[in-house]
Amino acid sequence: MDKPLIVGVDGSDPSLAALDWAVDEATAHGVPLRIVHASRWEWYEGHEPSFGINRSSVQALSDHIAASAVERALRRASAVKVTSEVVSEDPAAALARLSAEAGGVVVGSRGRGELAELLLGSVSLSVAAHAASPVIVVRGTEGKVTGGLSTVAVGVDDPEEAAHAVRFALHEAQVRNAAVIAVHAWRCPAREMPDFPAPTNDDHRRRAEQLVEEAVRGAAAAARSGMTVRGRTVEGHARTALLDAARTADLLVVGARRRKGHVGMQLGPVNHAVLHHAACPVAVVPHA
């Protein structure tokens, strides 16, 4: 990561947790931090008769949120280079657009306007589905967010598709002095094709172990001396295996499985599951 790190803020507690995480991340990587607050003027202007809000008051509030975020960031790490900007744009669209200029985009699990019962805010989910750079959704308890477990977990499926996620996980582990755990889930189908021999559980397990070995081999070759890189195969659903790994990790890294649907670009069900339920921050890394 050599490009600036972007963090979206809106003054909510989850966005402030994301800001703190982003400050630590920018410091560890030695990159500038770019704080972005996005606000849709037209939304407020359209409601001005009933709420008595005008553009100047919204501008003042937005400027205050951005300035307060800069002050908080510099209190946490005075050496990091911090800039801020306020854009009159939909927050998800703005962060997705700016992601092309960033080494990563950091967002909170929910925003100011999200319902309290939502597990993941719509802005966070949309940015993860559309950003050109890795997106880190900061979630989990304070102890998990501050990173004291010295482990980065990464989900691997096809070794080639997982290459970007594995490289990201490796780099994160290097700056954290952490181990990398590559997790792959496998399942033995209940029914096989009748005209072909039915593979046994051992056959599926061996294939899974070979796949993880291949993914880990490349990561281990690029790792610095003394760094731990190991694989873990789990029989069962991928989402369950990854959520289990997140319980003992400082960061969970997954590749972006995006697909085009009737409502636009969407993430796959496994990504949805970990973004909604993981016990630690989740990094979604595009395949390409």
Short mmCIF file of C-alpha atoms in Angstrom, two decimals:
data_model
loop_
_atom_site.label_atom_id
_atom_site.label_comp_id
_atom_site.label_asym_id
_atom_site.label_seq_id
_atom_site.Cartn_x
_atom_site.Cartn_y
_atom_site.Cartn_z
CA MET A 1 0.00 0.00 0.00
CA ASP A 2 1.77 3.15 -1.21
CA LYS A 3 -1.22 5.27 -2.25
CA PRO A 4 -3.13 7.34 0.34
CA LEU A 5 -5.59 5.59 2.60
CA ILE A 6 -9.12 7.00 2.49
CA VAL A 7 -11.53 6.88 5.41
CA GLY A 8 -15.17 7.91 5.27
CA VAL A 9 -16.51 9.78 8.30
CA ASP A 10 -19.94 11.09 9.26
CA GLY A 11 -19.48 11.75 12.97
CA SER A 12 -21.12 8.50 14.10
CA ASP A 13 -19.43 6.19 16.60
CA PRO A 14 -18.79 3.45 13.99
CA SER A 15 -17.15 5.98 11.65
CA LEU A 16 -14.94 7.26 14.48
CA ALA A 17 -13.85 3.69 15.19
CA ALA A 18 -13.04 3.38 11.48
CA LEU A 19 -11.08 6.64 11.66
CA ASP A 20 -8.96 5.40 14.58
CA TRP A 21 -8.28 2.14 12.75
CA ALA A 22 -7.35 4.05 9.59
CA VAL A 23 -4.94 6.31 11.49
CA ASP A 24 -3.12 3.29 12.88
CA GLU A 25 -3.10 1.66 9.45
CA ALA A 26 -1.73 4.75 7.70
CA THR A 27 0.95 5.08 10.36
CA ALA A 28 1.99 1.44 10.05
CA HIS A 29 2.23 1.65 6.27
CA GLY A 30 3.76 5.13 6.20
CA VAL A 31 1.11 6.56 3.84
CA PRO A 32 -1.02 9.74 3.99
CA LEU A 33 -4.55 9.61 5.36
CA ARG A 34 -7.37 11.26 3.42
CA ILE A 35 -10.53 11.93 5.43
CA VAL A 36 -13.71 12.23 3.35
CA HIS A 37 -17.11 13.44 4.47
CA ALA A 38 -19.83 13.23 1.83
CA SER A 39 -23.19 14.94 2.10
CA ARG A 40 -26.04 15.22 -0.38
CA TRP A 41 -27.10 18.85 -0.42
CA GLU A 42 -30.19 18.14 -2.50
CA TRP A 43 -31.56 15.82 0.21
CA TYR A 44 -31.44 18.57 2.80
CA GLU A 45 -32.66 21.25 0.38
CA GLY A 46 -35.63 19.08 -0.56
CA HIS A 47 -36.61 18.88 3.11
CA GLU A 48 -35.88 22.50 3.99
CA PRO A 49 -39.54 23.58 4.38
CA SER A 50 -40.24 20.91 7.03
CA PHE A 51 -36.90 20.78 8.80
CA GLY A 52 -35.74 24.37 8.48
CA ILE A 53 -32.30 23.30 7.27
CA ASN A 54 -30.50 25.41 4.70
CA ARG A 55 -27.40 24.74 2.68
CA SER A 56 -25.14 26.96 4.78
CA SER A 57 -26.03 25.12 7.99
CA VAL A 58 -25.38 21.76 6.37
CA GLN A 59 -22.06 23.06 5.04
CA ALA A 60 -21.11 24.24 8.52
CA LEU A 61 -21.99 20.86 10.01
CA SER A 62 -20.03 19.01 7.31
CA ASP A 63 -16.99 21.24 7.82
CA HIS A 64 -17.18 20.64 11.56
CA ILE A 65 -17.34 16.84 11.11
CA ALA A 66 -14.31 16.89 8.81
CA ALA A 67 -12.29 19.26 11.02
CA SER A 68 -13.08 17.25 14.15
CA ALA A 69 -11.96 14.08 12.38
CA VAL A 70 -8.63 15.69 11.43
CA GLU A 71 -8.11 16.85 15.01
CA ARG A 72 -8.89 13.36 16.34
CA ALA A 73 -6.51 11.75 13.84
CA LEU A 74 -3.62 14.06 14.73
CA ARG A 75 -4.17 13.50 18.44
CA ARG A 76 -3.84 9.77 17.81
CA ALA A 77 -0.75 10.04 15.57
CA SER A 78 0.76 13.49 15.06
CA ALA A 79 3.30 12.26 12.52
CA VAL A 80 0.79 10.99 9.96
CA LYS A 81 0.00 13.32 7.04
CA VAL A 82 -3.74 14.04 7.20
CA THR A 83 -5.94 15.88 4.71
CA SER A 84 -9.71 16.21 4.57
CA GLU A 85 -12.39 17.12 2.09
CA VAL A 86 -16.14 17.58 2.04
CA VAL A 87 -17.97 16.52 -1.11
CA SER A 88 -21.60 17.13 -2.04
CA GLU A 89 -22.26 13.60 -3.22
CA ASP A 90 -23.87 10.38 -2.12
CA PRO A 91 -21.39 8.89 0.41
CA ALA A 92 -21.21 5.44 -1.19
CA ALA A 93 -20.79 6.88 -4.69
CA ALA A 94 -18.13 9.32 -3.51
CA LEU A 95 -16.03 6.71 -1.72
CA ALA A 96 -16.33 4.25 -4.62
CA ARG A 97 -15.23 6.96 -7.06
CA LEU A 98 -12.29 8.07 -4.93
CA SER A 99 -11.17 4.48 -4.37
CA ALA A 100 -9.41 4.54 -7.75
CA GLU A 101 -6.91 6.97 -6.21
CA ALA A 102 -6.43 5.06 -2.96
CA GLY A 103 -4.51 2.13 -1.57
CA GLY A 104 -7.63 1.28 0.38
CA VAL A 105 -10.91 2.67 1.69
CA VAL A 106 -11.89 2.33 5.35
CA VAL A 107 -15.51 2.58 6.50
CA GLY A 108 -17.42 1.88 9.68
CA SER A 109 -19.93 -0.92 10.00
CA ARG A 110 -22.84 1.55 10.16
CA GLY A 111 -23.34 5.25 9.60
CA ARG A 112 -25.25 8.04 11.26
CA GLY A 113 -28.38 7.41 9.22
CA GLU A 114 -28.50 3.63 9.59
CA LEU A 115 -31.06 1.86 11.75
CA ALA A 116 -29.53 0.59 14.98
CA GLU A 117 -30.67 -2.97 14.34
CA LEU A 118 -28.86 -3.24 11.01
CA LEU A 119 -25.77 -5.43 11.16
CA LEU A 120 -24.11 -3.58 8.28
CA GLY A 121 -24.93 -0.18 6.87
CA SER A 122 -25.96 0.30 3.25
CA VAL A 123 -23.06 2.69 2.56
CA SER A 124 -20.47 0.20 3.81
CA LEU A 125 -21.99 -2.61 1.77
CA SER A 126 -22.23 -0.50 -1.38
CA VAL A 127 -18.62 0.70 -1.14
CA ALA A 128 -17.41 -2.88 -0.63
CA ALA A 129 -19.34 -3.95 -3.72
CA HIS A 130 -18.13 -1.18 -6.04
CA ALA A 131 -14.72 0.13 -4.94
CA ALA A 132 -11.67 -0.32 -7.17
CA SER A 133 -9.36 -0.69 -4.17
CA PRO A 134 -9.51 -2.93 -1.12
CA VAL A 135 -12.26 -1.89 1.32
CA ILE A 136 -11.90 -2.43 5.05
CA VAL A 137 -15.09 -2.49 7.08
CA VAL A 138 -14.15 -1.88 10.70
CA ARG A 139 -16.29 -3.98 12.99
CA GLY A 140 -15.93 -6.02 16.16
CA THR A 141 -15.34 -5.13 19.80
CA GLU A 142 -12.72 -2.58 20.79
CA GLY A 143 -10.28 -5.29 21.76
CA LYS A 144 -10.56 -6.92 18.34
CA VAL A 145 -10.24 -3.62 16.47
CA THR A 146 -7.05 -2.58 18.24
CA GLY A 147 -5.33 -5.74 17.03
CA GLY A 148 -3.76 -7.77 19.82
CA LEU A 149 -4.07 -11.29 18.43
CA SER A 150 -1.18 -11.08 15.93
CA THR A 151 -3.09 -13.04 13.29
CA VAL A 152 -4.40 -12.15 9.84
CA ALA A 153 -6.82 -14.70 8.36
CA VAL A 154 -7.46 -14.91 4.62
CA GLY A 155 -10.03 -16.98 2.78
CA VAL A 156 -8.74 -18.95 -0.20
CA ASP A 157 -10.70 -20.81 -2.84
CA ASP A 158 -9.13 -20.96 -6.27
CA PRO A 159 -5.39 -20.11 -5.79
CA GLU A 160 -5.29 -17.77 -8.80
CA GLU A 161 -8.42 -15.89 -7.79
CA ALA A 162 -7.19 -15.68 -4.21
CA ALA A 163 -3.78 -14.30 -5.17
CA HIS A 164 -4.70 -10.63 -4.62
CA ALA A 165 -6.31 -11.33 -1.25
CA VAL A 166 -3.35 -13.45 -0.13
CA ARG A 167 -0.85 -10.74 -1.10
CA PHE A 168 -2.90 -8.15 0.77
CA ALA A 169 -3.07 -10.38 3.84
CA LEU A 170 0.67 -11.01 3.69
CA HIS A 171 1.47 -7.30 3.54
CA GLU A 172 -0.90 -6.58 6.43
CA ALA A 173 0.71 -9.31 8.49
CA GLN A 174 4.19 -7.97 7.80
CA VAL A 175 3.43 -4.50 9.18
CA ARG A 176 1.68 -6.05 12.18
CA ASN A 177 4.33 -8.71 12.92
CA ALA A 178 1.50 -11.19 12.66
CA ALA A 179 1.00 -14.70 11.31
CA VAL A 180 -1.07 -15.44 8.19
CA ILE A 181 -3.68 -18.19 8.32
CA ALA A 182 -5.07 -19.24 4.92
CA VAL A 183 -8.51 -20.79 5.39
CA HIS A 184 -10.28 -23.06 2.92
CA ALA A 185 -13.58 -24.86 3.46
CA TRP A 186 -14.53 -28.03 1.64
CA ARG A 187 -17.63 -30.20 1.51
CA CYS A 188 -18.28 -33.74 0.34
CA PRO A 189 -21.47 -33.70 -1.78
CA ALA A 190 -24.20 -35.98 -0.49
CA ARG A 191 -24.79 -37.35 -3.99
CA GLU A 192 -22.32 -38.01 -6.77
CA MET A 193 -22.96 -38.69 -10.45
CA PRO A 194 -24.15 -42.32 -10.72
CA ASP A 195 -21.87 -43.16 -13.66
CA PHE A 196 -18.70 -42.07 -11.89
CA PRO A 197 -16.93 -43.37 -8.80
CA ALA A 198 -17.92 -41.47 -5.71
CA PRO A 199 -14.98 -39.58 -4.16
CA THR A 200 -14.55 -40.24 -0.48
CA ASN A 201 -14.15 -37.69 2.26
CA ASP A 202 -10.42 -38.37 2.15
CA ASP A 203 -10.35 -37.47 -1.56
CA HIS A 204 -12.07 -34.13 -0.92
CA ARG A 205 -9.85 -33.44 2.06
CA ARG A 206 -6.67 -34.12 0.07
CA ARG A 207 -7.81 -31.83 -2.73
CA ALA A 208 -8.53 -29.10 -0.22
CA GLU A 209 -5.15 -29.51 1.42
CA GLN A 210 -3.39 -29.37 -1.95
CA LEU A 211 -5.26 -26.20 -2.86
CA VAL A 212 -4.29 -24.49 0.39
CA GLU A 213 -0.70 -25.67 0.07
CA GLU A 214 -0.52 -24.09 -3.37
CA ALA A 215 -1.91 -20.80 -2.10
CA VAL A 216 0.32 -20.77 0.96
CA ARG A 217 3.42 -21.77 -1.00
CA GLY A 218 3.41 -18.54 -2.97
CA ALA A 219 2.74 -16.45 0.13
CA ALA A 220 5.45 -18.19 2.15
CA ALA A 221 7.98 -17.58 -0.62
CA ALA A 222 7.26 -13.84 -0.49
CA ALA A 223 7.17 -13.63 3.31
CA ARG A 224 10.06 -12.25 5.25
CA SER A 225 12.27 -14.62 7.17
CA GLY A 226 10.69 -15.93 10.36
CA MET A 227 7.14 -15.00 9.40
CA THR A 228 4.51 -17.69 9.98
CA VAL A 229 2.30 -18.59 7.02
CA ARG A 230 0.14 -21.67 7.37
CA GLY A 231 -3.00 -23.19 5.92
CA ARG A 232 -6.17 -24.47 7.54
CA THR A 233 -8.73 -26.72 5.85
CA VAL A 234 -12.19 -27.04 7.34
CA GLU A 235 -15.00 -29.38 6.37
CA GLY A 236 -18.19 -27.36 6.08
CA HIS A 237 -19.49 -24.07 4.72
CA ALA A 238 -17.01 -21.33 3.79
CA ARG A 239 -18.91 -18.66 5.72
CA THR A 240 -18.76 -20.74 8.91
CA ALA A 241 -15.05 -21.43 8.53
CA LEU A 242 -14.27 -17.75 7.92
CA LEU A 243 -16.42 -16.51 10.78
CA ASP A 244 -14.69 -19.00 13.09
CA ALA A 245 -11.29 -17.74 11.90
CA ALA A 246 -12.36 -14.13 12.52
CA ARG A 247 -12.88 -14.86 16.21
CA THR A 248 -9.14 -15.29 16.71
CA ALA A 249 -7.87 -12.78 14.13
CA ASP A 250 -7.15 -9.05 14.01
CA LEU A 251 -8.21 -8.87 10.36
CA LEU A 252 -10.12 -11.14 8.00
CA VAL A 253 -9.29 -10.79 4.29
CA VAL A 254 -11.57 -12.08 1.54
CA GLY A 255 -11.50 -11.78 -2.23
CA ALA A 256 -14.27 -9.77 -3.87
CA ARG A 257 -16.75 -12.06 -5.60
CA ARG A 258 -18.81 -9.46 -7.42
CA ARG A 259 -21.63 -10.35 -9.73
CA LYS A 260 -24.03 -8.31 -11.84
CA GLY A 261 -27.65 -8.53 -10.74
CA HIS A 262 -30.92 -6.72 -11.30
CA VAL A 263 -29.96 -4.17 -8.64
CA GLY A 264 -26.42 -3.62 -9.90
CA MET A 265 -23.07 -4.97 -8.73
CA GLN A 266 -23.40 -7.35 -5.81
CA LEU A 267 -21.10 -9.28 -3.53
CA GLY A 268 -21.39 -13.04 -3.14
CA PRO A 269 -23.16 -14.68 -0.17
CA VAL A 270 -19.94 -15.56 1.66
CA ASN A 271 -18.74 -11.95 1.52
CA HIS A 272 -22.15 -10.81 2.74
CA ALA A 273 -21.98 -13.21 5.67
CA VAL A 274 -18.55 -12.12 6.89
CA LEU A 275 -19.29 -8.41 6.41
CA HIS A 276 -22.43 -8.74 8.50
CA HIS A 277 -21.20 -11.09 11.22
CA ALA A 278 -17.39 -11.18 11.51
CA ALA A 279 -15.94 -10.52 14.97
CA CYS A 280 -13.07 -8.44 13.56
CA PRO A 281 -12.45 -5.91 10.74
CA VAL A 282 -12.96 -7.35 7.24
CA ALA A 283 -10.96 -6.42 4.16
CA VAL A 284 -12.64 -7.05 0.80
CA VAL A 285 -9.99 -7.23 -1.93
CA PRO A 286 -10.98 -7.12 -5.64
CA HIS A 287 -9.74 -10.07 -7.69
CA ALA A 288 -8.27 -7.71 -10.29
#
